[in-house]
mmCIF file with all atom_site columns, C-alpha atoms in Angstrom:
data_model
loop_
_atom_site.group_PDB
_atom_site.id
_atom_site.type_symbol
_atom_site.label_atom_id
_atom_site.label_alt_id
_atom_site.label_comp_id
_atom_site.label_asym_id
_atom_site.label_entity_id
_atom_site.label_seq_id
_atom_site.pdbx_PDB_ins_code
_atom_site.Cartn_x
_atom_site.Cartn_y
_atom_site.Cartn_z
_atom_site.occupancy
_atom_site.B_iso_or_equiv
_atom_site.pdbx_formal_charge
_atom_site.auth_seq_id
_atom_site.auth_comp_id
_atom_site.auth_asym_id
_atom_site.auth_atom_id
_atom_site.pdbx_PDB_model_num
ATOM 1  C CA . UNK K 1 1  ? 11.409  -11.800 -3.747  1.00 46.00 ? 1  UNK K CA 1
ATOM 2  C CA . UNK K 1 2  ? 8.197   -13.322 -5.049  1.00 50.00 ? 2  UNK K CA 1
ATOM 3  C CA . UNK K 1 3  ? 5.683   -10.520 -5.549  1.00 53.00 ? 3  UNK K CA 1
ATOM 4  C CA . UNK K 1 4  ? 2.813   -12.829 -6.525  1.00 63.00 ? 4  UNK K CA 1
ATOM 5  C CA . UNK K 1 5  ? 1.038   -12.186 -3.222  1.00 69.00 ? 5  UNK K CA 1
ATOM 6  C CA . UNK K 1 6  ? 1.525   -8.426  -3.045  1.00 73.00 ? 6  UNK K CA 1
ATOM 7  C CA . UNK K 1 7  ? -0.639  -5.741  -4.593  1.00 76.00 ? 7  UNK K CA 1
ATOM 8  C CA . UNK K 1 8  ? -1.025  -2.089  -3.822  1.00 81.00 ? 8  UNK K CA 1
ATOM 9  C CA . UNK K 1 9  ? -4.418  -0.396  -4.054  1.00 81.00 ? 9  UNK K CA 1
ATOM 10 C CA . UNK K 1 10 ? -4.590  3.362   -4.165  1.00 82.00 ? 10 UNK K CA 1
ATOM 11 C CA . UNK K 1 11 ? -6.614  6.285   -5.389  1.00 84.00 ? 11 UNK K CA 1
ATOM 12 C CA . UNK K 1 12 ? -4.698  7.897   -8.230  1.00 87.00 ? 12 UNK K CA 1
ATOM 13 C CA . UNK K 1 13 ? -5.890  10.665  -10.580 1.00 89.00 ? 13 UNK K CA 1
ATOM 14 C CA . UNK K 1 14 ? -4.449  8.953   -13.671 1.00 92.00 ? 14 UNK K CA 1
ATOM 15 C CA . UNK K 1 15 ? -2.462  6.003   -14.982 1.00 92.00 ? 15 UNK K CA 1
ATOM 16 C CA . UNK K 1 16 ? 0.509   8.357   -15.299 1.00 95.00 ? 16 UNK K CA 1
ATOM 17 C CA . UNK K 1 17 ? 0.370   8.963   -11.530 1.00 92.00 ? 17 UNK K CA 1
ATOM 18 C CA . UNK K 1 18 ? 0.407   5.221   -10.895 1.00 91.00 ? 18 UNK K CA 1
ATOM 19 C CA . UNK K 1 19 ? 3.484   4.764   -13.063 1.00 93.00 ? 19 UNK K CA 1
ATOM 20 C CA . UNK K 1 20 ? 5.238   7.727   -11.420 1.00 92.00 ? 20 UNK K CA 1
ATOM 21 C CA . UNK K 1 21 ? 4.414   6.296   -7.961  1.00 86.00 ? 21 UNK K CA 1
ATOM 22 C CA . UNK K 1 22 ? 5.819   2.888   -8.920  1.00 88.00 ? 22 UNK K CA 1
ATOM 23 C CA . UNK K 1 23 ? 8.972   4.428   -10.343 1.00 90.00 ? 23 UNK K CA 1
ATOM 24 C CA . UNK K 1 24 ? 9.513   6.745   -7.370  1.00 85.00 ? 24 UNK K CA 1
ATOM 25 C CA . UNK K 1 25 ? 9.337   3.918   -4.836  1.00 79.00 ? 25 UNK K CA 1
ATOM 26 C CA . UNK K 1 26 ? 10.762  1.107   -6.967  1.00 80.00 ? 26 UNK K CA 1
ATOM 27 C CA . UNK K 1 27 ? 7.555   -0.903  -6.718  1.00 81.00 ? 27 UNK K CA 1
ATOM 28 C CA . UNK K 1 28 ? 7.648   -4.137  -8.689  1.00 80.00 ? 28 UNK K CA 1
ATOM 29 C CA . UNK K 1 29 ? 4.255   -5.528  -7.764  1.00 81.00 ? 29 UNK K CA 1
ATOM 30 C CA . UNK K 1 30 ? 0.891   -4.596  -9.328  1.00 87.00 ? 30 UNK K CA 1
ATOM 31 C CA . UNK K 1 31 ? -0.691  -1.272  -8.392  1.00 88.00 ? 31 UNK K CA 1
ATOM 32 C CA . UNK K 1 32 ? -4.437  -0.851  -8.842  1.00 88.00 ? 32 UNK K CA 1
ATOM 33 C CA . UNK K 1 33 ? -6.529  2.293   -8.840  1.00 88.00 ? 33 UNK K CA 1
ATOM 34 C CA . UNK K 1 34 ? -9.650  2.007   -6.683  1.00 86.00 ? 34 UNK K CA 1
ATOM 35 C CA . UNK K 1 35 ? -11.736 5.130   -6.228  1.00 81.00 ? 35 UNK K CA 1
ATOM 36 C CA . UNK K 1 36 ? -14.512 3.682   -4.060  1.00 83.00 ? 36 UNK K CA 1
ATOM 37 C CA . UNK K 1 37 ? -14.404 3.319   -0.287  1.00 80.00 ? 37 UNK K CA 1
ATOM 38 C CA . UNK K 1 38 ? -13.603 -0.058  1.260   1.00 80.00 ? 38 UNK K CA 1
ATOM 39 C CA . UNK K 1 39 ? -16.003 0.621   4.164   1.00 82.00 ? 39 UNK K CA 1
ATOM 40 C CA . UNK K 1 40 ? -13.293 0.295   6.786   1.00 81.00 ? 40 UNK K CA 1
ATOM 41 C CA . UNK K 1 41 ? -13.569 2.416   9.961   1.00 84.00 ? 41 UNK K CA 1
ATOM 42 C CA . UNK K 1 42 ? -10.030 3.672   9.360   1.00 82.00 ? 42 UNK K CA 1
ATOM 43 C CA . UNK K 1 43 ? -11.256 5.569   6.281   1.00 82.00 ? 43 UNK K CA 1
ATOM 44 C CA . UNK K 1 44 ? -13.019 8.071   8.558   1.00 84.00 ? 44 UNK K CA 1
ATOM 45 C CA . UNK K 1 45 ? -9.601  9.452   9.514   1.00 82.00 ? 45 UNK K CA 1
ATOM 46 C CA . UNK K 1 46 ? -9.177  10.801  5.978   1.00 77.00 ? 46 UNK K CA 1
ATOM 47 C CA . UNK K 1 47 ? -5.472  9.915   6.066   1.00 77.00 ? 47 UNK K CA 1
ATOM 48 C CA . UNK K 1 48 ? -3.447  7.478   3.971   1.00 75.00 ? 48 UNK K CA 1
ATOM 49 C CA . UNK K 1 49 ? -3.308  3.994   5.465   1.00 79.00 ? 49 UNK K CA 1
ATOM 50 C CA . UNK K 1 50 ? -1.687  0.675   4.724   1.00 78.00 ? 50 UNK K CA 1
ATOM 51 C CA . UNK K 1 51 ? -2.593  -2.859  5.749   1.00 80.00 ? 51 UNK K CA 1
ATOM 52 C CA . UNK K 1 52 ? -1.970  -6.513  4.973   1.00 80.00 ? 52 UNK K CA 1
ATOM 53 C CA . UNK K 1 53 ? -4.601  -9.150  4.213   1.00 81.00 ? 53 UNK K CA 1
ATOM 54 C CA . UNK K 1 54 ? -3.792  -12.741 5.113   1.00 80.00 ? 54 UNK K CA 1
ATOM 55 C CA . UNK K 1 55 ? -4.927  -15.905 3.327   1.00 82.00 ? 55 UNK K CA 1
ATOM 56 C CA . UNK K 1 56 ? -8.117  -15.922 5.432   1.00 89.00 ? 56 UNK K CA 1
ATOM 57 C CA . UNK K 1 57 ? -8.935  -12.432 4.091   1.00 86.00 ? 57 UNK K CA 1
ATOM 58 C CA . UNK K 1 58 ? -8.361  -10.858 7.507   1.00 86.00 ? 58 UNK K CA 1
ATOM 59 C CA . UNK K 1 59 ? -6.738  -7.440  7.543   1.00 82.00 ? 59 UNK K CA 1
ATOM 60 C CA . UNK K 1 60 ? -3.884  -6.730  9.954   1.00 82.00 ? 60 UNK K CA 1
ATOM 61 C CA . UNK K 1 61 ? -0.730  -4.667  10.351  1.00 79.00 ? 61 UNK K CA 1
ATOM 62 C CA . UNK K 1 62 ? -2.610  -1.396  9.852   1.00 82.00 ? 62 UNK K CA 1
ATOM 63 C CA . UNK K 1 63 ? -0.514  1.740   9.642   1.00 78.00 ? 63 UNK K CA 1
ATOM 64 C CA . UNK K 1 64 ? -1.880  5.260   9.375   1.00 79.00 ? 64 UNK K CA 1
ATOM 65 C CA . UNK K 1 65 ? 0.354   7.903   7.872   1.00 72.00 ? 65 UNK K CA 1
ATOM 66 C CA . UNK K 1 66 ? 0.055   11.346  9.417   1.00 68.00 ? 66 UNK K CA 1
ATOM 67 C CA . UNK K 1 67 ? 1.001   12.645  5.997   1.00 65.00 ? 67 UNK K CA 1
ATOM 68 C CA . UNK K 1 68 ? 2.216   11.372  2.706   1.00 65.00 ? 68 UNK K CA 1
ATOM 69 C CA . UNK K 1 69 ? 5.947   11.679  2.436   1.00 70.00 ? 69 UNK K CA 1
ATOM 70 C CA . UNK K 1 70 ? 8.394   9.577   0.527   1.00 71.00 ? 70 UNK K CA 1
ATOM 71 C CA . UNK K 1 71 ? 10.032  8.445   3.767   1.00 78.00 ? 71 UNK K CA 1
ATOM 72 C CA . UNK K 1 72 ? 6.769   7.247   5.352   1.00 75.00 ? 72 UNK K CA 1
ATOM 73 C CA . UNK K 1 73 ? 5.760   5.279   2.281   1.00 74.00 ? 73 UNK K CA 1
ATOM 74 C CA . UNK K 1 74 ? 9.232   3.906   1.684   1.00 76.00 ? 74 UNK K CA 1
ATOM 75 C CA . UNK K 1 75 ? 9.602   2.753   5.301   1.00 79.00 ? 75 UNK K CA 1
ATOM 76 C CA . UNK K 1 76 ? 6.252   0.982   5.260   1.00 76.00 ? 76 UNK K CA 1
ATOM 77 C CA . UNK K 1 77 ? 6.947   -0.734  1.946   1.00 74.00 ? 77 UNK K CA 1
ATOM 78 C CA . UNK K 1 78 ? 10.372  -1.853  3.170   1.00 78.00 ? 78 UNK K CA 1
ATOM 79 C CA . UNK K 1 79 ? 8.718   -3.247  6.285   1.00 78.00 ? 79 UNK K CA 1
ATOM 80 C CA . UNK K 1 80 ? 6.221   -5.198  4.189   1.00 75.00 ? 80 UNK K CA 1
ATOM 81 C CA . UNK K 1 81 ? 9.015   -6.541  2.002   1.00 74.00 ? 81 UNK K CA 1
ATOM 82 C CA . UNK K 1 82 ? 10.970  -7.624  5.093   1.00 78.00 ? 82 UNK K CA 1
ATOM 83 C CA . UNK K 1 83 ? 7.872   -9.259  6.565   1.00 73.00 ? 83 UNK K CA 1
ATOM 84 C CA . UNK K 1 84 ? 7.204   -11.180 3.350   1.00 71.00 ? 84 UNK K CA 1
ATOM 85 C CA . UNK K 1 85 ? 10.817  -12.329 2.944   1.00 71.00 ? 85 UNK K CA 1
ATOM 86 C CA . UNK K 1 86 ? 11.455  -13.038 6.606   1.00 68.00 ? 86 UNK K CA 1
ATOM 87 C CA . UNK K 1 87 ? 14.402  -10.608 6.756   1.00 59.00 ? 87 UNK K CA 1
#
């Protein structure tokens, strides 16, 4: 799979946490730490969320996690991988 168009943005306490996150979920694409808000209405829920941005910079495929578990994150990331590869 070509990961050139995939990044993950999160709020991590340290670089060590980013590396542990990548290792835990087998993430091969870049992960960036962003501590500011993105000013999206979904942020008001105070829950983890995922989304995709298309080439027109429009966000879609929003998913809100009711909690952060390995299974929730893994399932979403697998779904994104399948969407990007057409599987």
